[in-house]
């Protein structure tokens, strides 16, 4: 089974509007971390936000927030007030306590329209 | 900008050749992981090094090998290159077994096999 599933290959959003990028995950490890990374065309993975499996509150980092629904195993990224510079690939990833590697989803390409 | 540096940034090799990619990790991090990202896909875990030993491996053949040095920098070696090895290779440094810390990624090496 896929560890991380991103079902939106591409998304469009109008500048200054909010957008939600979906992510579901699968793990039996009670301790894990969920991450979102932004990858512009240059290739570098840029860390956006982190949510721990034991965190009670949803993570927020500036314009980024993570809608964590543990029972549903979802970790959606919400970007508020989209900017043209937000156009990029976005990857959801998970790291389990028992093994250090990252599992990545297939990504969502976000296009912000002026 | 992270402290993870990869070299070279771009590389063109012929099928059957060997290649070495290099990564200098973030200061203080003790774990280096390598990922292969084919065009249009999410990164796939190749292997991880901790304390200069391989500490986990993904579904990649033995012709993919690596090293980690005492200063935590790392090399990825690929022998007998195949056309399907063409991809972006990402190096990530992190702390071992710490799920609540991000991994810092380098800008990647784009390998083209012709």
Short mmCIF file of C-alpha atoms in Angstrom, two decimals:
data_model
loop_
_atom_site.label_atom_id
_atom_site.label_comp_id
_atom_site.label_asym_id
_atom_site.label_seq_id
_atom_site.Cartn_x
_atom_site.Cartn_y
_atom_site.Cartn_z
CA UNK A 1 0.00 0.00 0.00
CA UNK A 2 1.08 3.55 -0.66
CA UNK A 3 2.43 5.28 2.43
CA UNK A 4 1.58 8.77 1.16
CA UNK A 5 -1.18 9.58 -1.31
CA UNK A 6 -1.65 12.91 -3.01
CA UNK A 7 -4.67 12.75 -5.28
CA UNK A 8 -4.37 16.16 -6.95
CA UNK A 9 -1.77 16.11 -9.75
CA UNK A 10 -2.43 19.78 -10.47
CA UNK A 11 -4.26 22.68 -8.87
CA UNK A 12 -5.04 26.24 -9.92
CA UNK A 13 -5.71 29.07 -7.49
CA UNK A 14 -6.30 32.77 -7.95
CA UNK A 15 -3.73 35.08 -6.42
CA UNK A 16 -4.67 36.14 -2.84
CA UNK A 17 -7.07 33.24 -2.38
CA UNK A 18 -6.59 30.21 -0.13
CA UNK A 19 -5.95 26.70 -1.43
CA UNK A 20 -5.93 23.25 0.18
CA UNK A 21 -3.61 20.49 -1.00
CA UNK A 22 -4.69 17.01 0.03
CA UNK A 23 -2.56 14.31 1.60
CA UNK A 24 -3.45 10.98 3.18
CA UNK A 25 -1.00 8.61 4.80
CA UNK A 26 -0.76 5.04 5.97
CA UNK A 27 1.30 3.79 8.90
CA UNK A 28 1.08 1.44 11.85
CA UNK A 29 3.88 3.21 13.73
CA UNK A 30 2.35 5.26 16.58
CA UNK A 31 5.17 7.79 16.35
CA UNK A 32 5.65 9.60 13.08
CA UNK A 33 6.10 13.02 11.60
CA UNK A 34 4.33 14.58 8.65
CA UNK A 35 6.02 17.17 6.47
CA UNK A 36 5.23 19.37 3.54
CA UNK A 37 7.95 20.44 1.12
CA UNK A 38 7.88 22.89 -1.77
CA UNK A 39 9.95 22.12 -4.83
CA UNK A 40 10.42 24.92 -7.36
CA UNK A 41 11.76 24.18 -10.81
CA UNK A 42 15.30 24.55 -9.48
CA UNK A 43 14.89 21.20 -7.71
CA UNK A 44 15.65 21.99 -4.10
CA UNK A 45 13.20 20.70 -1.50
CA UNK A 46 12.14 23.59 0.71
CA UNK A 47 10.68 22.70 4.11
CA UNK A 48 7.31 24.34 4.81
CA UNK A 49 5.68 22.79 7.85
CA UNK A 50 5.80 19.83 10.24
CA UNK A 51 3.15 17.96 12.28
CA UNK A 52 3.99 15.32 14.86
CA UNK A 53 1.70 12.38 15.46
CA UNK A 54 1.28 13.33 19.12
CA UNK A 55 0.70 17.01 18.51
CA UNK A 56 -2.73 18.08 19.72
CA UNK A 57 -2.95 21.26 17.70
CA UNK A 58 -2.63 21.83 14.01
CA UNK A 59 0.72 23.24 12.95
CA UNK A 60 0.97 26.72 11.48
CA UNK A 61 3.90 28.51 9.86
CA UNK A 62 3.06 31.94 8.52
CA UNK A 63 0.70 31.49 5.57
CA UNK A 64 0.93 27.71 5.83
CA UNK A 65 -1.23 25.57 8.09
CA UNK A 66 -1.62 21.84 8.32
CA UNK A 67 -5.08 20.40 8.80
CA UNK A 68 -4.25 17.23 10.74
CA UNK A 69 -7.05 14.67 11.10
CA UNK A 70 -5.40 11.69 12.76
CA UNK A 71 -8.40 9.34 12.71
CA UNK A 72 -8.80 9.89 8.99
CA UNK A 73 -5.02 9.79 8.44
CA UNK A 74 -5.04 13.01 6.53
CA UNK A 75 -2.62 15.95 6.65
CA UNK A 76 -3.81 18.59 4.24
CA UNK A 77 -1.78 21.73 3.59
CA UNK A 78 -3.63 25.04 3.54
CA UNK A 79 -1.95 28.02 1.92
CA UNK A 80 -3.67 31.30 2.67
CA UNK A 81 -3.40 34.44 0.54
CA UNK A 82 -1.66 32.70 -2.37
CA UNK A 83 1.17 34.52 -4.08
CA UNK A 84 2.59 34.11 -7.57
CA UNK A 85 5.79 32.77 -5.99
CA UNK A 86 3.84 29.87 -4.52
CA UNK A 87 3.65 28.26 -7.97
CA UNK A 88 5.65 25.04 -7.58
CA UNK A 89 5.40 21.32 -6.85
CA UNK A 90 4.30 20.46 -3.34
CA UNK A 91 5.16 17.17 -1.69
CA UNK A 92 3.69 15.60 1.40
CA UNK A 93 6.09 13.31 3.26
CA UNK A 94 6.14 11.11 6.32
CA UNK A 95 8.92 9.85 8.54
CA UNK A 96 8.32 7.02 11.00
CA UNK A 97 10.08 6.63 14.33
CA UNK A 98 11.14 3.08 13.58
CA UNK A 99 12.85 4.02 10.37
CA UNK A 100 14.36 7.31 9.49
CA UNK A 101 13.61 7.55 5.80
CA UNK A 102 11.06 9.85 4.22
CA UNK A 103 8.14 8.51 2.26
CA UNK A 104 7.01 11.04 -0.34
CA UNK A 105 3.78 11.37 -2.24
CA UNK A 106 3.65 11.93 -5.98
CA UNK A 107 3.21 15.67 -5.54
CA UNK A 108 0.75 18.39 -6.51
CA UNK A 109 1.66 21.05 -9.03
CA UNK A 110 0.20 24.35 -7.88
CA UNK A 111 -0.29 27.19 -10.32
CA UNK A 112 -1.19 30.61 -8.94
CA UNK A 113 -2.97 32.81 -11.46
CA UNK A 114 -2.66 36.62 -11.37
CA UNK B 1 19.19 28.36 1.97
CA UNK B 2 20.22 25.13 3.68
CA UNK B 3 23.78 24.09 4.52
CA UNK B 4 23.54 21.02 2.29
CA UNK B 5 25.59 21.25 -0.87
CA UNK B 6 25.59 18.78 -3.73
CA UNK B 7 28.01 18.51 -6.60
CA UNK B 8 27.92 18.55 -9.50
CA UNK B 9 24.61 20.24 -10.26
CA UNK B 10 24.30 18.69 -13.70
CA UNK B 11 25.94 15.68 -15.28
CA UNK B 12 25.69 13.81 -18.57
CA UNK B 13 26.98 10.24 -18.73
CA UNK B 14 26.92 7.42 -21.25
CA UNK B 15 25.15 4.14 -20.59
CA UNK B 16 27.51 1.68 -18.90
CA UNK B 17 29.66 4.33 -17.28
CA UNK B 18 30.09 4.95 -13.57
CA UNK B 19 29.24 8.15 -11.71
CA UNK B 20 29.96 9.63 -8.26
CA UNK B 21 27.74 12.28 -6.73
CA UNK B 22 28.78 14.23 -3.65
CA UNK B 23 26.96 15.80 -0.73
CA UNK B 24 28.11 17.89 2.19
CA UNK B 25 25.62 17.74 5.03
CA UNK B 26 24.21 20.38 7.34
CA UNK B 27 26.56 21.14 10.21
CA UNK B 28 25.71 19.00 13.24
CA UNK B 29 23.57 16.47 11.39
CA UNK B 30 24.72 12.86 11.66
CA UNK B 31 22.57 11.13 9.05
CA UNK B 32 22.64 11.41 5.29
CA UNK B 33 19.99 9.99 3.00
CA UNK B 34 19.90 9.80 -0.77
CA UNK B 35 16.80 9.95 -2.95
CA UNK B 36 16.15 9.46 -6.64
CA UNK B 37 13.46 11.61 -8.21
CA UNK B 38 12.41 10.65 -11.72
CA UNK B 39 10.70 13.28 -13.83
CA UNK B 40 7.15 13.94 -12.65
CA UNK B 41 7.41 11.71 -9.58
CA UNK B 42 8.11 12.03 -5.89
CA UNK B 43 11.55 11.22 -4.49
CA UNK B 44 12.27 7.56 -3.81
CA UNK B 45 14.55 6.49 -0.96
CA UNK B 46 17.83 4.91 -2.09
CA UNK B 47 19.70 4.46 1.19
CA UNK B 48 20.76 6.15 4.38
CA UNK B 49 24.07 6.42 6.20
CA UNK B 50 24.60 6.86 9.91
CA UNK B 51 28.00 6.68 11.61
CA UNK B 52 29.61 5.84 8.28
CA UNK B 53 27.53 2.70 7.79
CA UNK B 54 24.55 1.99 5.58
CA UNK B 55 21.53 2.10 7.84
CA UNK B 56 18.69 1.21 5.54
CA UNK B 57 18.13 0.72 1.86
CA UNK B 58 15.26 1.14 -0.54
CA UNK B 59 14.46 -0.99 -3.56
CA UNK B 60 17.61 -0.22 -5.52
CA UNK B 61 20.14 -2.71 -6.93
CA UNK B 62 23.66 -3.14 -5.53
CA UNK B 63 25.18 -1.07 -8.31
CA UNK B 64 23.93 1.87 -6.24
CA UNK B 65 26.41 2.24 -3.39
CA UNK B 66 27.52 4.96 -1.03
CA UNK B 67 29.92 6.21 1.55
CA UNK B 68 29.72 8.50 4.54
CA UNK B 69 32.87 10.18 5.81
CA UNK B 70 33.81 11.20 9.37
CA UNK B 71 32.72 14.77 8.67
CA UNK B 72 29.29 13.35 7.69
CA UNK B 73 29.67 14.22 4.02
CA UNK B 74 28.63 11.50 1.64
CA UNK B 75 29.00 10.04 -1.83
CA UNK B 76 26.56 8.16 -4.03
CA UNK B 77 28.14 5.86 -6.60
CA UNK B 78 26.25 4.29 -9.46
CA UNK B 79 27.93 1.65 -11.62
CA UNK B 80 26.90 0.37 -15.04
CA UNK B 81 24.59 3.32 -15.70
CA UNK B 82 21.28 2.62 -17.40
CA UNK B 83 19.02 5.04 -19.24
CA UNK B 84 16.45 4.76 -16.43
CA UNK B 85 18.99 6.13 -13.98
CA UNK B 86 18.37 9.57 -15.49
CA UNK B 87 16.85 11.55 -12.63
CA UNK B 88 17.36 14.25 -10.04
CA UNK B 89 19.37 12.87 -7.12
CA UNK B 90 18.71 14.54 -3.80
CA UNK B 91 20.76 14.33 -0.66
CA UNK B 92 19.21 15.05 2.74
CA UNK B 93 20.84 15.48 6.12
CA UNK B 94 19.07 15.08 9.44
CA UNK B 95 19.37 13.74 12.96
CA UNK B 96 19.06 10.01 13.33
CA UNK B 97 15.68 8.76 14.57
CA UNK B 98 14.37 12.24 15.25
CA UNK B 99 11.00 12.30 13.54
CA UNK B 100 10.24 15.81 14.68
CA UNK B 101 13.05 17.50 12.85
CA UNK B 102 13.05 18.38 9.23
CA UNK B 103 15.58 17.04 6.81
CA UNK B 104 17.58 19.62 4.94
CA UNK B 105 17.85 18.87 1.26
CA UNK B 106 20.48 19.93 -1.19
CA UNK B 107 19.65 21.44 -4.56
CA UNK B 108 20.15 18.08 -6.23
CA UNK B 109 22.23 16.69 -9.07
CA UNK B 110 20.48 16.23 -12.40
CA UNK B 111 21.92 13.13 -14.03
CA UNK B 112 21.25 12.41 -17.68
CA UNK B 113 22.28 9.04 -19.08
CA UNK B 114 22.49 8.87 -22.88
#
